[in-house]
Amino acid sequence: MVRRRWSLRRWCSLLAVNVVLLIAGTELICRMMLPASAHGVHMCPEFVHDPVLGWKGQPSFRGNYPLTGSSISINGDGFRDADWGEKIARAERGKLTRVLFIGDSTTYGYEIEANCRTGEQLAWLYRKGGRDTECFNAGIAAFGPDQALLALQAVAPMIEPDVVVFRYSANDTGDAALPFCWATPAFRVYRPYFDLQGNQVLNRPVPMRFSLRMKELGFGGMRFWRLWDMVEKVADDARYRRMGIA
């Protein structure tokens, strides 16, 4: 009996078939074990990953909140506000006082209309009193005080505010205590992390979890990538514990 010698090409073909079968089998198991999810970088669909802040609004996004139906309109700079170029030009023409609001969902106006927020109400009161003011909103839902500081540093040179209003929330302590968003425990949404001296010691730039990196490459429909998310999560937690981060 004559034995056939397999060529390198046939070995490579066999290896490729086995790899495809392995990935397909793993994907099938993942689909049986892991529920489907459209979760992005945050629980709010209008947010996208940002390497400095962790997340912010998707430029030019338009939508509505599912619970109240309130409208969402994100400007070109990634914040829920009117176009800042137009507002800056209006402030310059009228020599108006510029007030910048920084904070989390209470500033952002989660699930309410934008004209119901503190900044818009303040501007209305000023106009009613005969003193027009231009208010800018750079609040982002789930931001901690550290992210608010970074947002201020990013937008202040452009807006050049006369007054900055930071709205502190009770959960800001928890927001600053972890290098990821505690509000989404099933998913690892990373954020900048500072020590007690105000130095950014982790997540510069802020990383994106593996499944989202693959989604950007066009392979986001596979649940297989979430296994890698879980591996990264376990590795991160071990590293955080070594650093004394609970």
Short mmCIF file of C-alpha atoms in Angstrom, two decimals:
data_model
loop_
_atom_site.label_atom_id
_atom_site.label_comp_id
_atom_site.label_asym_id
_atom_site.label_seq_id
_atom_site.Cartn_x
_atom_site.Cartn_y
_atom_site.Cartn_z
CA MET A 1 0.00 0.00 0.00
CA VAL A 2 1.34 3.38 -1.04
CA ARG A 3 1.10 6.12 1.57
CA ARG A 4 0.27 9.59 0.39
CA ARG A 5 2.38 12.41 1.69
CA TRP A 6 0.33 15.39 2.68
CA SER A 7 1.49 18.67 1.26
CA LEU A 8 1.82 21.81 3.34
CA ARG A 9 -1.20 23.17 1.54
CA ARG A 10 -3.39 20.27 2.63
CA TRP A 11 -2.19 20.56 6.23
CA CYS A 12 -3.02 24.27 6.22
CA SER A 13 -6.46 23.57 4.75
CA LEU A 14 -7.16 20.96 7.42
CA LEU A 15 -6.01 23.33 10.15
CA ALA A 16 -8.23 26.11 8.77
CA VAL A 17 -11.27 23.80 8.73
CA ASN A 18 -10.63 22.75 12.33
CA VAL A 19 -10.25 26.37 13.44
CA VAL A 20 -13.53 27.32 11.74
CA LEU A 21 -15.31 24.36 13.35
CA LEU A 22 -13.86 25.26 16.76
CA ILE A 23 -14.99 28.89 16.47
CA ALA A 24 -18.43 27.84 15.20
CA GLY A 25 -18.83 25.35 18.05
CA THR A 26 -17.71 27.88 20.63
CA GLU A 27 -20.09 30.48 19.17
CA LEU A 28 -22.97 27.97 19.36
CA ILE A 29 -22.19 27.24 23.02
CA CYS A 30 -21.94 30.98 23.77
CA ARG A 31 -25.32 31.58 22.16
CA MET A 32 -26.82 28.87 24.40
CA MET A 33 -25.18 30.21 27.57
CA LEU A 34 -24.98 33.98 27.08
CA PRO A 35 -28.10 36.09 26.49
CA ALA A 36 -28.23 38.45 23.55
CA SER A 37 -27.40 42.06 24.31
CA ALA A 38 -26.99 45.28 22.37
CA HIS A 39 -25.14 46.86 25.29
CA GLY A 40 -22.58 49.36 24.06
CA VAL A 41 -20.12 51.48 26.01
CA HIS A 42 -22.94 52.55 28.32
CA MET A 43 -26.57 51.76 29.09
CA CYS A 44 -27.58 54.91 27.16
CA PRO A 45 -27.47 54.21 23.39
CA GLU A 46 -26.48 57.78 22.55
CA PHE A 47 -23.06 57.34 24.20
CA VAL A 48 -19.90 56.18 22.45
CA HIS A 49 -16.42 55.35 23.68
CA ASP A 50 -14.06 58.25 24.32
CA PRO A 51 -10.36 57.57 25.07
CA VAL A 52 -10.09 60.56 27.43
CA LEU A 53 -13.44 60.66 29.23
CA GLY A 54 -14.48 57.02 28.95
CA TRP A 55 -17.70 57.85 27.10
CA LYS A 56 -19.63 60.83 25.80
CA GLY A 57 -22.43 61.57 23.36
CA GLN A 58 -22.35 60.35 19.79
CA PRO A 59 -21.99 63.51 17.67
CA SER A 60 -25.22 64.50 15.87
CA PHE A 61 -27.21 61.66 17.50
CA ARG A 62 -31.01 62.06 17.48
CA GLY A 63 -33.40 59.87 19.42
CA ASN A 64 -35.88 59.51 22.28
CA TYR A 65 -35.76 58.05 25.77
CA PRO A 66 -37.74 54.80 26.09
CA LEU A 67 -39.50 55.63 29.38
CA THR A 68 -40.61 59.23 28.91
CA GLY A 69 -40.24 59.73 25.17
CA SER A 70 -38.15 62.85 25.80
CA SER A 71 -36.04 63.87 22.84
CA ILE A 72 -32.26 63.43 22.70
CA SER A 73 -30.17 65.74 20.57
CA ILE A 74 -26.36 65.54 20.72
CA ASN A 75 -24.33 68.36 19.18
CA GLY A 76 -21.23 67.98 17.05
CA ASP A 77 -18.95 68.11 20.12
CA GLY A 78 -20.63 65.10 21.75
CA PHE A 79 -22.76 66.86 24.35
CA ARG A 80 -26.52 67.23 24.76
CA ASP A 81 -26.77 70.88 23.83
CA ALA A 82 -27.36 73.17 20.86
CA ASP A 83 -24.47 73.80 18.48
CA TRP A 84 -21.67 75.35 20.51
CA GLY A 85 -20.25 77.29 17.56
CA GLU A 86 -23.54 79.16 17.20
CA LYS A 87 -23.86 79.73 20.95
CA ILE A 88 -20.30 81.06 21.20
CA ALA A 89 -20.89 83.41 18.27
CA ARG A 90 -24.13 84.66 19.88
CA ALA A 91 -22.34 85.24 23.18
CA GLU A 92 -19.58 87.17 21.45
CA ARG A 93 -22.01 89.38 19.52
CA GLY A 94 -24.07 90.21 22.59
CA LYS A 95 -21.18 90.23 25.05
CA LEU A 96 -23.14 87.71 27.11
CA THR A 97 -22.01 85.99 30.29
CA ARG A 98 -21.11 82.37 29.52
CA VAL A 99 -22.11 79.79 32.12
CA LEU A 100 -20.83 76.22 31.74
CA PHE A 101 -22.62 73.37 33.51
CA ILE A 102 -20.58 70.23 34.30
CA GLY A 103 -21.79 67.06 36.00
CA ASP A 104 -23.55 63.73 35.59
CA SER A 105 -27.12 62.69 34.71
CA THR A 106 -28.67 65.44 36.85
CA THR A 107 -26.86 67.99 34.69
CA TYR A 108 -27.30 66.00 31.49
CA GLY A 109 -31.05 65.76 32.03
CA TYR A 110 -31.58 62.01 31.78
CA GLU A 111 -35.16 61.14 30.72
CA ILE A 112 -36.31 64.79 30.67
CA GLU A 113 -36.48 67.37 27.92
CA ALA A 114 -33.42 69.56 27.58
CA ASN A 115 -35.38 72.77 28.22
CA CYS A 116 -36.30 71.46 31.68
CA ARG A 117 -32.68 71.34 32.87
CA THR A 118 -31.14 73.76 35.35
CA GLY A 119 -29.06 75.60 32.75
CA GLU A 120 -31.98 76.27 30.43
CA GLN A 121 -34.17 77.34 33.35
CA LEU A 122 -31.44 79.69 34.59
CA ALA A 123 -31.06 81.22 31.13
CA TRP A 124 -34.83 81.76 30.98
CA LEU A 125 -34.82 83.51 34.36
CA TYR A 126 -31.97 85.77 33.27
CA ARG A 127 -33.78 86.69 30.05
CA LYS A 128 -36.96 87.36 31.98
CA GLY A 129 -34.99 89.71 34.22
CA GLY A 130 -33.58 91.56 31.24
CA ARG A 131 -30.08 90.08 31.48
CA ASP A 132 -29.44 87.60 28.70
CA THR A 133 -26.97 84.78 29.43
CA GLU A 134 -25.58 81.93 27.31
CA CYS A 135 -25.55 78.60 29.14
CA PHE A 136 -23.56 75.58 27.94
CA ASN A 137 -24.18 72.01 29.07
CA ALA A 138 -21.28 69.52 29.23
CA GLY A 139 -22.91 67.05 31.61
CA ILE A 140 -22.77 63.33 30.79
CA ALA A 141 -24.78 60.60 32.53
CA ALA A 142 -22.82 58.50 35.09
CA PHE A 143 -19.81 60.83 35.08
CA GLY A 144 -17.87 61.07 38.31
CA PRO A 145 -16.12 64.24 39.53
CA ASP A 146 -12.87 63.08 37.90
CA GLN A 147 -14.50 62.77 34.49
CA ALA A 148 -16.22 66.12 35.01
CA LEU A 149 -12.79 67.66 35.63
CA LEU A 150 -11.43 66.13 32.44
CA ALA A 151 -14.48 67.34 30.52
CA LEU A 152 -13.93 70.84 31.90
CA GLN A 153 -10.31 70.79 30.78
CA ALA A 154 -11.40 69.64 27.31
CA VAL A 155 -14.17 72.16 26.64
CA ALA A 156 -13.17 75.25 28.65
CA PRO A 157 -10.58 76.48 26.09
CA MET A 158 -13.28 76.48 23.42
CA ILE A 159 -16.15 77.96 25.45
CA GLU A 160 -14.08 80.27 27.69
CA PRO A 161 -16.78 80.33 30.40
CA ASP A 162 -17.17 83.20 32.85
CA VAL A 163 -18.83 80.89 35.38
CA VAL A 164 -18.54 77.11 35.84
CA VAL A 165 -21.26 75.24 37.73
CA PHE A 166 -20.44 71.71 38.89
CA ARG A 167 -23.41 69.70 40.18
CA TYR A 168 -22.29 67.09 42.68
CA SER A 169 -24.44 63.97 43.15
CA ALA A 170 -24.57 61.54 46.05
CA ASN A 171 -23.23 58.70 43.88
CA ASP A 172 -20.15 60.68 42.79
CA THR A 173 -18.12 59.09 45.58
CA GLY A 174 -18.79 55.64 44.14
CA ASP A 175 -18.13 56.90 40.63
CA ALA A 176 -14.65 58.03 41.64
CA ALA A 177 -13.85 54.87 43.63
CA LEU A 178 -13.58 52.42 40.73
CA PRO A 179 -11.80 52.41 37.34
CA PHE A 180 -15.01 51.26 35.67
CA CYS A 181 -18.69 52.22 35.81
CA TRP A 182 -20.28 50.52 38.83
CA ALA A 183 -23.79 51.07 37.41
CA THR A 184 -23.26 48.37 34.75
CA PRO A 185 -21.94 45.33 36.67
CA ALA A 186 -22.60 42.85 33.85
CA PHE A 187 -20.38 44.81 31.46
CA ARG A 188 -17.00 46.39 31.97
CA VAL A 189 -17.31 50.05 30.99
CA TYR A 190 -13.95 51.62 31.79
CA ARG A 191 -13.38 55.13 33.10
CA PRO A 192 -10.37 57.27 34.08
CA TYR A 193 -9.09 56.53 37.59
CA PHE A 194 -7.31 58.99 39.89
CA ASP A 195 -5.50 58.54 43.20
CA LEU A 196 -6.20 60.68 46.28
CA GLN A 197 -3.57 63.18 45.19
CA GLY A 198 -5.41 63.85 41.92
CA ASN A 199 -3.06 61.92 39.63
CA GLN A 200 -4.55 59.76 36.89
CA VAL A 201 -3.02 56.36 37.61
CA LEU A 202 -5.16 54.08 35.40
CA ASN A 203 -6.84 54.11 32.02
CA ARG A 204 -4.96 56.78 30.15
CA PRO A 205 -6.19 56.39 27.47
CA VAL A 206 -9.41 54.73 28.57
CA PRO A 207 -9.54 51.22 27.04
CA MET A 208 -12.46 49.68 25.19
CA ARG A 209 -13.52 46.15 26.02
CA PHE A 210 -12.63 43.46 23.49
CA SER A 211 -16.14 42.82 22.10
CA LEU A 212 -16.55 46.49 21.25
CA ARG A 213 -13.15 46.61 19.59
CA MET A 214 -14.24 43.70 17.40
CA LYS A 215 -17.58 45.38 16.73
CA GLU A 216 -15.76 48.36 15.27
CA LEU A 217 -13.98 45.94 12.91
CA GLY A 218 -17.33 44.58 11.70
CA PHE A 219 -17.47 41.35 13.76
CA GLY A 220 -19.76 42.57 16.53
CA GLY A 221 -22.53 40.02 16.05
CA MET A 222 -20.60 37.14 17.60
CA ARG A 223 -21.19 36.36 21.27
CA PHE A 224 -17.87 34.53 21.26
CA TRP A 225 -16.11 37.87 21.87
CA ARG A 226 -17.86 38.24 25.21
CA LEU A 227 -15.81 35.32 26.51
CA TRP A 228 -12.75 37.49 25.98
CA ASP A 229 -14.54 40.30 27.83
CA MET A 230 -14.93 37.95 30.79
CA VAL A 231 -11.26 36.95 30.65
CA GLU A 232 -10.20 40.61 30.57
CA LYS A 233 -12.56 41.35 33.45
CA VAL A 234 -11.04 38.62 35.65
CA ALA A 235 -7.51 39.76 34.82
CA ASP A 236 -8.41 43.38 35.54
CA ASP A 237 -9.99 42.51 38.89
CA ALA A 238 -6.85 40.65 39.95
CA ARG A 239 -4.74 43.66 39.00
CA TYR A 240 -7.08 46.04 40.85
CA ARG A 241 -6.92 43.91 44.00
CA ARG A 242 -3.14 44.05 43.95
CA MET A 243 -3.46 47.84 43.83
CA GLY A 244 -5.89 47.85 46.75
CA ILE A 245 -8.92 48.73 44.64
CA ALA A 246 -11.99 46.80 45.79
#
